[in-house]
mmCIF file of C-alpha atoms in Angstrom:
data_model
loop_
_atom_site.group_PDB
_atom_site.id
_atom_site.type_symbol
_atom_site.label_atom_id
_atom_site.label_comp_id
_atom_site.label_asym_id
_atom_site.label_seq_id
_atom_site.Cartn_x
_atom_site.Cartn_y
_atom_site.Cartn_z
ATOM 1 C CA UNK A 257 26.382 -51.753 61.037
ATOM 2 C CA UNK A 258 28.362 -52.363 64.215
ATOM 3 C CA UNK A 259 32.079 -51.797 63.906
ATOM 4 C CA UNK A 260 35.084 -53.794 65.131
ATOM 5 C CA UNK A 261 38.576 -52.298 65.195
ATOM 6 C CA UNK A 262 41.511 -54.578 64.458
ATOM 7 C CA UNK A 263 44.826 -53.331 65.804
ATOM 8 C CA UNK A 264 47.389 -54.499 63.256
ATOM 9 C CA UNK A 265 50.477 -54.186 65.489
ATOM 10 C CA UNK A 266 48.806 -56.159 68.260
ATOM 11 C CA UNK A 267 47.572 -58.872 65.888
ATOM 12 C CA UNK A 268 50.979 -59.294 64.263
ATOM 13 C CA UNK A 269 52.892 -58.819 67.512
ATOM 14 C CA UNK A 270 55.367 -56.494 65.825
ATOM 15 C CA UNK A 271 55.540 -53.029 64.314
ATOM 16 C CA UNK A 272 57.172 -54.577 61.215
ATOM 17 C CA UNK A 273 54.243 -55.981 59.252
ATOM 18 C CA UNK A 274 56.129 -57.612 56.448
ATOM 19 C CA UNK A 275 55.568 -61.381 56.278
ATOM 20 C CA UNK A 276 52.765 -62.982 54.292
ATOM 21 C CA UNK A 277 52.073 -65.370 57.174
ATOM 22 C CA UNK A 278 51.363 -62.448 59.532
ATOM 23 C CA UNK A 279 49.033 -60.977 56.924
ATOM 24 C CA UNK A 280 47.113 -64.254 57.013
ATOM 25 C CA UNK A 281 46.342 -63.753 60.724
ATOM 26 C CA UNK A 282 44.906 -60.317 59.977
ATOM 27 C CA UNK A 283 42.936 -61.695 57.015
ATOM 28 C CA UNK A 284 41.308 -64.376 59.140
ATOM 29 C CA UNK A 285 40.184 -61.812 61.715
ATOM 30 C CA UNK A 286 38.773 -59.462 59.064
ATOM 31 C CA UNK A 287 36.993 -62.344 57.369
ATOM 32 C CA UNK A 288 35.412 -63.440 60.627
ATOM 33 C CA UNK A 289 34.095 -59.944 61.341
ATOM 34 C CA UNK A 290 32.804 -59.349 57.798
ATOM 35 C CA UNK A 291 31.096 -62.736 57.801
ATOM 36 C CA UNK A 292 29.070 -61.500 60.796
ATOM 37 C CA UNK A 293 27.964 -58.540 58.641
ATOM 38 C CA UNK A 294 29.845 -56.112 60.864
ATOM 39 C CA UNK A 295 32.152 -53.380 59.617
ATOM 40 C CA UNK A 296 35.895 -53.359 60.295
ATOM 41 C CA UNK A 297 38.376 -50.582 60.970
ATOM 42 C CA UNK A 298 42.000 -51.550 60.477
ATOM 43 C CA UNK A 299 44.207 -49.494 62.769
ATOM 44 C CA UNK A 300 47.763 -49.154 61.467
ATOM 45 C CA UNK A 301 48.841 -47.122 64.510
ATOM 46 C CA UNK A 302 52.564 -47.675 65.261
ATOM 47 C CA UNK A 303 53.168 -49.783 62.141
ATOM 48 C CA UNK A 304 56.742 -49.008 61.059
ATOM 49 C CA UNK A 305 57.146 -51.173 57.971
ATOM 50 C CA UNK A 306 54.672 -52.677 55.511
ATOM 51 C CA UNK A 307 55.196 -54.887 52.490
ATOM 52 C CA UNK A 308 52.814 -55.646 49.665
ATOM 53 C CA UNK A 309 53.256 -59.359 50.518
ATOM 54 C CA UNK A 310 51.718 -58.674 53.947
ATOM 55 C CA UNK A 311 48.925 -56.534 52.484
ATOM 56 C CA UNK A 312 48.172 -59.112 49.774
ATOM 57 C CA UNK A 313 47.347 -61.789 52.297
ATOM 58 C CA UNK A 314 45.804 -59.441 54.889
ATOM 59 C CA UNK A 315 43.524 -57.491 52.538
ATOM 60 C CA UNK A 316 43.971 -58.608 48.903
ATOM 61 C CA UNK A 317 42.425 -62.014 49.535
ATOM 62 C CA UNK A 318 39.187 -60.421 50.767
ATOM 63 C CA UNK A 319 38.238 -59.752 47.139
ATOM 64 C CA UNK A 320 38.094 -63.508 46.585
ATOM 65 C CA UNK A 321 35.537 -63.981 49.372
ATOM 66 C CA UNK A 322 33.513 -60.756 49.385
ATOM 67 C CA UNK A 323 32.142 -58.401 46.755
ATOM 68 C CA UNK A 324 33.850 -55.095 45.988
ATOM 69 C CA UNK A 325 30.706 -53.258 47.007
ATOM 70 C CA UNK A 326 30.489 -54.986 50.394
ATOM 71 C CA UNK A 327 34.201 -54.404 51.124
ATOM 72 C CA UNK A 328 33.939 -50.717 50.195
ATOM 73 C CA UNK A 329 30.987 -50.328 52.555
ATOM 74 C CA UNK A 330 32.444 -52.359 55.427
ATOM 75 C CA UNK A 331 36.202 -51.744 55.549
ATOM 76 C CA UNK A 332 37.985 -48.631 56.790
ATOM 77 C CA UNK A 333 41.585 -47.828 57.641
ATOM 78 C CA UNK A 334 43.047 -45.401 60.156
ATOM 79 C CA UNK A 335 46.522 -44.158 61.033
ATOM 80 C CA UNK A 336 47.892 -45.430 57.750
ATOM 81 C CA UNK A 337 50.881 -43.437 56.433
ATOM 82 C CA UNK A 338 50.714 -41.944 52.971
ATOM 83 C CA UNK A 339 53.181 -44.463 51.542
ATOM 84 C CA UNK A 340 51.259 -47.284 53.260
ATOM 85 C CA UNK A 341 48.054 -46.035 51.658
ATOM 86 C CA UNK A 342 49.703 -46.022 48.223
ATOM 87 C CA UNK A 343 50.870 -49.631 48.701
ATOM 88 C CA UNK A 344 47.447 -50.715 49.951
ATOM 89 C CA UNK A 345 45.682 -49.039 47.022
ATOM 90 C CA UNK A 346 47.994 -50.900 44.639
ATOM 91 C CA UNK A 347 47.314 -54.205 46.394
ATOM 92 C CA UNK A 348 43.556 -53.587 46.243
ATOM 93 C CA UNK A 349 43.569 -52.626 42.542
ATOM 94 C CA UNK A 350 45.667 -55.708 41.719
ATOM 95 C CA UNK A 351 43.371 -57.986 43.754
ATOM 96 C CA UNK A 352 40.233 -56.686 42.031
ATOM 97 C CA UNK A 353 41.714 -57.474 38.612
ATOM 98 C CA UNK A 354 43.171 -60.824 39.706
ATOM 99 C CA UNK A 355 39.903 -62.233 41.033
ATOM 100 C CA UNK A 356 37.867 -60.840 38.140
ATOM 101 C CA UNK A 357 40.063 -62.589 35.600
ATOM 102 C CA UNK A 358 42.014 -65.477 37.179
ATOM 103 C CA UNK A 359 43.049 -66.762 33.720
ATOM 104 C CA UNK A 360 44.985 -63.569 32.906
ATOM 105 C CA UNK A 361 48.239 -64.994 34.338
ATOM 106 C CA UNK A 362 48.037 -68.132 32.200
ATOM 107 C CA UNK A 363 47.271 -66.022 29.106
ATOM 108 C CA UNK A 364 50.318 -63.810 29.719
ATOM 109 C CA UNK A 365 52.511 -66.937 29.857
ATOM 110 C CA UNK A 366 50.888 -68.350 26.712
ATOM 111 C CA UNK A 367 51.531 -65.028 24.955
ATOM 112 C CA UNK A 368 55.264 -65.261 25.716
ATOM 113 C CA UNK A 369 55.412 -68.885 24.530
ATOM 114 C CA UNK A 370 53.510 -67.970 21.358
ATOM 115 C CA UNK A 371 55.958 -65.184 20.456
ATOM 116 C CA UNK B 84 91.801 -76.121 43.948
ATOM 117 C CA UNK B 85 89.751 -73.191 42.684
ATOM 118 C CA UNK B 86 90.926 -69.584 42.601
ATOM 119 C CA UNK B 87 88.239 -66.917 42.570
ATOM 120 C CA UNK B 88 90.037 -63.871 41.236
ATOM 121 C CA UNK B 89 88.605 -60.372 41.094
ATOM 122 C CA UNK B 90 84.979 -61.065 41.961
ATOM 123 C CA UNK B 91 82.749 -58.060 41.512
ATOM 124 C CA UNK B 92 79.073 -57.489 40.718
ATOM 125 C CA UNK B 93 79.426 -58.230 37.030
ATOM 126 C CA UNK B 94 78.107 -60.904 34.678
ATOM 127 C CA UNK B 95 81.659 -62.261 34.350
ATOM 128 C CA UNK B 96 82.044 -62.555 38.130
ATOM 129 C CA UNK B 97 78.742 -64.405 38.515
ATOM 130 C CA UNK B 98 79.943 -66.734 35.740
ATOM 131 C CA UNK B 99 83.092 -67.466 37.780
ATOM 132 C CA UNK B 100 80.948 -68.363 40.819
ATOM 133 C CA UNK B 101 78.746 -70.590 38.664
ATOM 134 C CA UNK B 102 81.857 -72.298 37.221
ATOM 135 C CA UNK B 103 83.074 -72.910 40.773
ATOM 136 C CA UNK B 104 79.714 -74.469 41.712
ATOM 137 C CA UNK B 105 79.546 -76.581 38.560
ATOM 138 C CA UNK B 106 83.091 -77.875 39.077
ATOM 139 C CA UNK B 107 82.348 -79.325 42.517
ATOM 140 C CA UNK B 108 78.583 -79.875 42.688
ATOM 141 C CA UNK B 109 78.674 -83.676 42.411
ATOM 142 C CA UNK B 110 81.477 -84.186 44.952
ATOM 143 C CA UNK B 111 80.762 -85.995 48.212
ATOM 144 C CA UNK B 112 83.008 -86.655 51.215
ATOM 145 C CA UNK B 113 85.721 -84.626 49.531
ATOM 146 C CA UNK B 114 87.774 -81.547 50.411
ATOM 147 C CA UNK B 115 87.179 -78.450 48.295
ATOM 148 C CA UNK B 116 90.045 -75.961 48.313
ATOM 149 C CA UNK B 117 89.422 -72.314 47.544
ATOM 150 C CA UNK B 118 91.528 -69.168 47.200
ATOM 151 C CA UNK B 119 90.158 -65.622 47.019
ATOM 152 C CA UNK B 120 92.526 -63.268 45.257
ATOM 153 C CA UNK B 121 92.783 -59.607 44.183
ATOM 154 C CA UNK B 122 89.239 -58.456 44.964
ATOM 155 C CA UNK B 123 86.034 -59.933 46.301
ATOM 156 C CA UNK B 124 83.009 -57.631 46.590
ATOM 157 C CA UNK B 125 81.756 -58.146 50.157
ATOM 158 C CA UNK B 126 78.077 -58.433 49.200
ATOM 159 C CA UNK B 127 79.013 -61.452 47.045
ATOM 160 C CA UNK B 128 79.572 -63.361 50.297
ATOM 161 C CA UNK B 129 75.825 -64.058 50.130
ATOM 162 C CA UNK B 130 76.239 -65.928 46.824
ATOM 163 C CA UNK B 131 79.460 -67.648 47.881
ATOM 164 C CA UNK B 132 77.851 -68.667 51.194
ATOM 165 C CA UNK B 133 75.006 -70.362 49.324
ATOM 166 C CA UNK B 134 77.428 -72.248 47.074
ATOM 167 C CA UNK B 135 79.690 -73.361 49.925
ATOM 168 C CA UNK B 136 76.668 -74.613 51.892
ATOM 169 C CA UNK B 137 75.639 -76.687 48.863
ATOM 170 C CA UNK B 138 79.071 -78.328 49.073
ATOM 171 C CA UNK B 139 78.977 -78.891 52.841
ATOM 172 C CA UNK B 140 75.441 -80.314 52.515
ATOM 173 C CA UNK B 141 77.107 -83.024 50.406
ATOM 174 C CA UNK B 142 79.440 -83.670 53.362
ATOM 175 C CA UNK B 143 82.407 -82.005 51.733
ATOM 176 C CA UNK B 144 84.959 -80.090 53.737
ATOM 177 C CA UNK B 145 85.593 -76.539 52.492
ATOM 178 C CA UNK B 146 89.096 -75.143 53.018
ATOM 179 C CA UNK B 147 89.784 -71.505 52.214
ATOM 180 C CA UNK B 148 93.549 -71.841 51.735
ATOM 181 C CA UNK B 149 94.428 -68.267 50.831
ATOM 182 C CA UNK B 150 92.676 -64.901 50.933
ATOM 183 C CA UNK B 151 94.338 -61.660 49.827
ATOM 184 C CA UNK B 152 94.862 -59.509 52.960
ATOM 185 C CA UNK B 153 92.473 -56.728 51.821
ATOM 186 C CA UNK B 154 89.701 -59.218 51.156
ATOM 187 C CA UNK B 155 90.390 -61.087 54.372
ATOM 188 C CA UNK B 156 89.986 -57.929 56.473
ATOM 189 C CA UNK B 157 86.551 -57.229 55.003
ATOM 190 C CA UNK B 158 85.331 -60.820 55.262
ATOM 191 C CA UNK B 159 86.466 -60.913 58.903
ATOM 192 C CA UNK B 160 84.584 -57.689 59.610
ATOM 193 C CA UNK B 161 81.351 -58.756 57.920
ATOM 194 C CA UNK B 162 81.281 -62.085 59.799
ATOM 195 C CA UNK B 163 81.579 -64.297 56.716
ATOM 196 C CA UNK B 164 84.783 -65.969 57.839
ATOM 197 C CA UNK B 165 83.382 -66.622 61.310
ATOM 198 C CA UNK B 166 81.341 -69.358 59.594
ATOM 199 C CA UNK B 167 84.666 -70.903 58.585
ATOM 200 C CA UNK B 168 86.410 -70.998 61.936
ATOM 201 C CA UNK B 169 87.764 -67.454 62.204
ATOM 202 C CA UNK B 170 87.103 -64.731 64.811
ATOM 203 C CA UNK B 171 85.242 -61.580 63.848
ATOM 204 C CA UNK B 172 87.216 -58.330 63.454
ATOM 205 C CA UNK B 173 85.742 -55.001 64.600
ATOM 206 C CA UNK B 174 84.641 -52.757 61.738
ATOM 207 C CA UNK B 175 85.983 -49.328 62.762
ATOM 208 C CA UNK B 176 84.953 -47.704 59.474
ATOM 209 C CA UNK B 177 81.410 -49.088 59.676
ATOM 210 C CA UNK B 178 81.201 -49.898 56.000
ATOM 211 C CA UNK B 179 80.236 -53.555 56.229
ATOM 212 C CA UNK B 180 76.728 -54.999 56.362
ATOM 213 C CA UNK B 181 76.943 -58.320 58.125
ATOM 214 C CA UNK B 182 76.700 -61.671 56.306
ATOM 215 C CA UNK B 183 73.606 -63.434 57.592
ATOM 216 C CA UNK B 184 72.276 -66.925 57.079
ATOM 217 C CA UNK B 185 68.596 -67.387 57.859
ATOM 218 C CA UNK B 186 65.956 -70.068 57.809
ATOM 219 C CA UNK B 187 62.753 -69.097 55.993
ATOM 220 C CA UNK B 188 60.959 -68.809 59.331
ATOM 221 C CA UNK B 189 63.532 -66.367 60.750
ATOM 222 C CA UNK B 190 61.669 -63.210 59.708
ATOM 223 C CA UNK B 191 62.024 -61.677 63.173
ATOM 224 C CA UNK B 192 65.826 -62.043 63.055
ATOM 225 C CA UNK B 193 65.789 -60.352 59.690
ATOM 226 C CA UNK B 194 63.862 -57.433 61.264
ATOM 227 C CA UNK B 195 66.606 -56.962 63.876
ATOM 228 C CA UNK B 196 69.246 -57.229 61.193
ATOM 229 C CA UNK B 197 67.578 -54.586 59.031
ATOM 230 C CA UNK B 198 67.237 -52.231 62.017
ATOM 231 C CA UNK B 199 70.818 -52.723 63.191
ATOM 232 C CA UNK B 200 72.566 -52.875 59.852
ATOM 233 C CA UNK B 201 70.523 -50.425 57.752
ATOM 234 C CA UNK B 202 67.829 -48.252 59.349
ATOM 235 C CA UNK B 203 69.709 -47.597 62.570
ATOM 236 C CA UNK B 204 73.035 -46.768 60.934
ATOM 237 C CA UNK B 205 74.051 -43.148 61.388
ATOM 238 C CA UNK B 206 77.070 -43.217 59.067
ATOM 239 C CA UNK B 207 75.030 -42.166 56.082
ATOM 240 C CA UNK B 208 74.336 -38.486 56.651
ATOM 241 C CA UNK B 209 73.574 -37.873 52.992
ATOM 242 C CA UNK B 210 70.780 -40.385 52.845
ATOM 243 C CA UNK B 211 67.388 -38.901 53.579
ATOM 244 C CA UNK B 212 65.064 -40.781 55.904
ATOM 245 C CA UNK B 213 62.564 -41.360 53.101
ATOM 246 C CA UNK B 214 65.173 -42.893 50.790
ATOM 247 C CA UNK B 215 66.345 -45.111 53.626
ATOM 248 C CA UNK B 216 62.734 -46.152 54.255
ATOM 249 C CA UNK B 217 62.136 -46.897 50.550
ATOM 250 C CA UNK B 218 65.379 -48.869 50.344
ATOM 251 C CA UNK B 219 64.444 -50.931 53.381
ATOM 252 C CA UNK B 220 60.985 -51.566 51.985
ATOM 253 C CA UNK B 221 62.561 -52.801 48.733
ATOM 254 C CA UNK B 222 64.886 -55.146 50.620
ATOM 255 C CA UNK B 223 61.937 -56.525 52.564
ATOM 256 C CA UNK B 224 59.965 -57.182 49.393
ATOM 257 C CA UNK B 225 62.854 -59.321 48.112
ATOM 258 C CA UNK B 226 63.325 -61.133 51.406
ATOM 259 C CA UNK B 227 59.615 -61.957 51.657
ATOM 260 C CA UNK B 228 59.587 -63.024 48.003
ATOM 261 C CA UNK B 229 62.344 -65.536 48.762
ATOM 262 C CA UNK B 230 60.407 -66.702 51.836
ATOM 263 C CA UNK B 231 57.228 -67.311 49.841
ATOM 264 C CA UNK B 232 58.548 -68.626 46.545
ATOM 265 C CA UNK B 233 62.047 -70.046 46.776
ATOM 266 C CA UNK B 234 61.416 -73.348 48.607
ATOM 267 C CA UNK B 235 64.966 -72.860 49.831
ATOM 268 C CA UNK B 236 66.247 -74.122 53.167
ATOM 269 C CA UNK B 237 68.223 -70.950 53.810
ATOM 270 C CA UNK B 238 68.360 -67.339 52.756
ATOM 271 C CA UNK B 239 71.741 -65.567 52.670
ATOM 272 C CA UNK B 240 72.167 -61.796 52.852
ATOM 273 C CA UNK B 241 75.140 -59.487 52.851
ATOM 274 C CA UNK B 242 75.964 -55.927 51.878
ATOM 275 C CA UNK B 243 78.539 -53.196 51.789
ATOM 276 C CA UNK B 244 78.601 -49.393 51.927
ATOM 277 C CA UNK B 245 80.785 -47.541 49.469
ATOM 278 C CA UNK B 246 80.909 -44.025 50.983
ATOM 279 C CA UNK B 247 83.098 -42.567 48.226
ATOM 280 C CA UNK B 248 80.745 -43.764 45.475
ATOM 281 C CA UNK B 249 77.617 -42.947 47.523
ATOM 282 C CA UNK B 250 76.274 -46.442 47.026
ATOM 283 C CA UNK B 251 75.116 -49.430 49.023
ATOM 284 C CA UNK B 252 75.216 -52.923 47.567
ATOM 285 C CA UNK B 253 72.852 -55.438 49.141
ATOM 286 C CA UNK B 254 72.427 -59.038 48.082
ATOM 287 C CA UNK B 255 69.819 -61.642 48.968
ATOM 288 C CA UNK B 256 70.412 -65.226 47.862
ATOM 289 C CA UNK B 257 68.382 -68.388 48.096
ATOM 290 C CA UNK B 258 69.289 -71.886 47.014
ATOM 291 C CA UNK B 259 65.757 -72.823 46.059
ATOM 292 C CA UNK B 260 64.026 -73.757 42.842
ATOM 293 C CA UNK B 261 64.573 -70.526 40.901
ATOM 294 C CA UNK B 262 62.232 -68.413 38.760
ATOM 295 C CA UNK B 263 62.195 -70.713 35.731
ATOM 296 C CA UNK B 264 61.066 -73.877 37.504
ATOM 297 C CA UNK B 265 58.617 -71.987 39.691
ATOM 298 C CA UNK B 266 56.873 -70.285 36.769
ATOM 299 C CA UNK B 267 56.967 -73.330 34.485
ATOM 300 C CA UNK B 268 55.594 -75.690 37.133
ATOM 301 C CA UNK B 269 52.800 -73.290 38.025
ATOM 302 C CA UNK B 270 51.676 -72.677 34.449
ATOM 303 C CA UNK B 271 52.778 -75.888 32.801
ATOM 304 C CA UNK B 272 54.953 -73.748 30.553
ATOM 305 C CA UNK B 273 58.368 -73.849 28.987
ATOM 306 C CA UNK B 274 59.864 -70.405 29.515
ATOM 307 C CA UNK B 275 63.623 -70.031 29.605
ATOM 308 C CA UNK B 276 65.229 -68.480 32.684
ATOM 309 C CA UNK B 277 65.361 -64.938 31.267
ATOM 310 C CA UNK B 278 61.745 -65.056 30.083
ATOM 311 C CA UNK B 279 60.723 -66.283 33.554
ATOM 312 C CA UNK B 280 62.618 -63.473 35.323
ATOM 313 C CA UNK B 281 61.170 -60.809 33.000
ATOM 314 C CA UNK B 282 57.660 -62.194 33.464
ATOM 315 C CA UNK B 283 58.006 -62.159 37.267
ATOM 316 C CA UNK B 284 59.157 -58.537 37.323
ATOM 317 C CA UNK B 285 56.094 -57.331 35.438
ATOM 318 C CA UNK B 286 53.490 -55.661 37.614
ATOM 319 C CA UNK B 287 50.709 -57.967 38.898
ATOM 320 C CA UNK B 288 52.301 -61.223 37.706
ATOM 321 C CA UNK B 289 52.392 -63.889 40.383
ATOM 322 C CA UNK B 290 52.773 -67.661 40.647
ATOM 323 C CA UNK B 291 50.699 -67.755 43.827
ATOM 324 C CA UNK B 292 47.524 -69.804 43.579
ATOM 325 C CA UNK B 293 44.340 -68.195 44.893
ATOM 326 C CA UNK B 294 46.201 -65.292 46.501
ATOM 327 C CA UNK B 295 46.846 -62.062 44.719
ATOM 328 C CA UNK B 296 50.389 -60.701 44.404
ATOM 329 C CA UNK B 297 53.123 -59.756 41.998
ATOM 330 C CA UNK B 298 53.735 -56.216 43.142
ATOM 331 C CA UNK B 299 56.976 -56.472 45.130
ATOM 332 C CA UNK B 300 59.423 -56.862 42.236
ATOM 333 C CA UNK B 301 57.609 -54.238 40.151
ATOM 334 C CA UNK B 302 57.784 -51.766 43.061
ATOM 335 C CA UNK B 303 61.471 -52.533 43.486
ATOM 336 C CA UNK B 304 62.158 -51.817 39.821
ATOM 337 C CA UNK B 305 60.258 -48.517 40.001
ATOM 338 C CA UNK B 306 62.262 -47.459 43.055
ATOM 339 C CA UNK B 307 65.576 -48.482 41.460
ATOM 340 C CA UNK B 308 64.696 -46.389 38.413
ATOM 341 C CA UNK B 309 63.940 -43.306 40.501
ATOM 342 C CA UNK B 310 66.954 -43.846 42.744
ATOM 343 C CA UNK B 311 69.245 -44.361 39.698
ATOM 344 C CA UNK B 312 70.436 -47.602 41.270
ATOM 345 C CA UNK B 313 70.845 -51.058 39.815
ATOM 346 C CA UNK B 314 69.134 -54.417 40.186
ATOM 347 C CA UNK B 315 70.508 -57.739 39.059
ATOM 348 C CA UNK B 316 68.678 -61.045 39.163
ATOM 349 C CA UNK B 317 70.589 -64.247 38.593
ATOM 350 C CA UNK B 318 68.412 -67.329 38.556
ATOM 351 C CA UNK B 319 69.243 -70.691 37.054
ATOM 352 C CA UNK B 320 71.221 -69.815 33.889
ATOM 353 C CA UNK B 321 69.652 -66.376 33.458
ATOM 354 C CA UNK B 322 71.156 -62.964 34.133
ATOM 355 C CA UNK B 323 68.972 -59.858 34.161
ATOM 356 C CA UNK B 324 70.125 -56.345 34.945
ATOM 357 C CA UNK B 325 68.231 -53.081 35.132
ATOM 358 C CA UNK B 326 69.829 -49.688 35.663
ATOM 359 C CA UNK B 327 69.979 -46.211 34.159
ATOM 360 C CA UNK B 328 71.268 -47.752 30.890
ATOM 361 C CA UNK B 329 68.130 -49.897 30.622
ATOM 362 C CA UNK B 330 67.688 -53.666 30.659
ATOM 363 C CA UNK B 331 70.320 -56.275 29.834
ATOM 364 C CA UNK B 332 69.956 -60.025 29.895
ATOM 365 C CA UNK B 333 72.319 -62.869 29.104
ATOM 366 C CA UNK B 334 72.562 -66.606 29.583
ATOM 367 C CA UNK B 335 75.310 -68.141 31.685
ATOM 368 C CA UNK B 336 77.217 -71.222 30.790
ATOM 369 C CA UNK B 337 75.798 -73.489 33.543
ATOM 370 C CA UNK B 338 73.323 -72.589 36.280
ATOM 371 C CA UNK B 339 73.384 -71.017 39.710
ATOM 372 C CA UNK B 340 71.611 -73.329 42.200
ATOM 373 C CA UNK B 341 68.900 -70.829 43.150
ATOM 374 C CA UNK B 342 68.470 -67.078 42.864
ATOM 375 C CA UNK B 343 70.674 -64.074 43.561
ATOM 376 C CA UNK B 344 69.076 -60.637 43.803
ATOM 377 C CA UNK B 345 71.709 -57.930 43.971
ATOM 378 C CA UNK B 346 70.627 -54.350 44.555
ATOM 379 C CA UNK B 347 72.649 -51.193 44.311
ATOM 380 C CA UNK B 348 71.147 -48.097 45.901
ATOM 381 C CA UNK B 349 72.411 -44.545 45.579
ATOM 382 C CA UNK B 350 72.685 -42.865 48.952
ATOM 383 C CA UNK B 351 72.921 -39.355 47.430
ATOM 384 C CA UNK B 352 69.409 -39.607 45.993
ATOM 385 C CA UNK B 353 67.662 -36.232 46.197
ATOM 386 C CA UNK B 354 64.391 -37.374 44.630
ATOM 387 C CA UNK B 355 61.305 -36.549 46.552
ATOM 388 C CA UNK B 356 59.391 -39.585 47.721
ATOM 389 C CA UNK B 357 56.748 -37.453 49.404
ATOM 390 C CA UNK B 358 53.389 -37.497 47.684
ATOM 391 C CA UNK B 359 52.246 -34.159 46.338
ATOM 392 C CA UNK B 360 48.918 -34.383 48.114
ATOM 393 C CA UNK B 361 47.471 -36.406 50.953
ATOM 394 C CA UNK B 362 46.138 -39.773 49.877
ATOM 395 C CA UNK B 363 42.413 -40.143 50.421
ATOM 396 C CA UNK B 364 41.990 -43.158 52.700
ATOM 397 C CA UNK B 365 38.291 -43.297 51.835
ATOM 398 C CA UNK B 366 39.152 -44.049 48.260
ATOM 399 C CA UNK B 367 41.271 -47.174 48.723
ATOM 400 C CA UNK B 368 38.681 -49.925 48.514
#
């Protein structure tokens, strides 16, 4: 599979990758590449600040549009700090659950109201 | 005329601010007189700024008739009073974190603010780089949360260092729809304000449609626990606090027109935020 590298800092235009809207730009690029059946490397070189809100839109949403298996095979990261990797792992685990069971949120609300 | 006397980061002080808002919220083309006496915690400028803007949006004139000299000095240094016709005073002790009023789209300004007012500050020798990084991350999560969810026109932030207590107080305020309405509209539910706040703090819970989320507030709470700090969320008529003593929640008499998130961080935190072993990047997806 041919690989495309996406430079996060260049795509966002800032070393602070914090806003959900900026994550959306990254998501659209990843989606375009994956739709062409190419693999993607996300380069986090020079990223100084990351939020889960950014990672949710940039990466989390992919689990809505592609299978876990395909993402695992096609997506790689480089130059991600340890704390960035922990945040990304948490975003990914949350996304997998969220898209597997979209009714879970509503059930948790119903549980509170039923108490 | 309203006197705000001895305003701190307590339930009682938030109640006084809510009373002030409730007293004047329906006024139009009027003059609202205010006095600040005894003590006013600088970070609370964020909440007061939101309330005063609600009044000026109704074309009222706000007159701050008297401020105790100690309070006045701080509110001149942190820029708050420059929004009310006064000149800024230089902060020689470097303990203030500027009052800032932002539109939701002003994320880049917030970046500069965070760099200048928090990350770049050298007056905190005790604070390790990692704690500073974690604290900044937490503040960002709250800011972005307000951007995404609040439907507010403005976001207000302000803070203060307390070198003797080894703490930083930082407050982010929006005058948007609040947790209760947001959650209830999304899920066609009927939670009260405290139930809505508690639900939103739980890991993985989000009101976003079609996009995953719900990690920011949970991460913040985990960091606050490790840091031995404090978080307070005031939204609508709900008050929620989490600190080393555990969770507390109460209802206010009347509602705040939006959400206040007040964070207290300990700067003398010696916890290690370094992971014991390298994270395997091949094992993320």
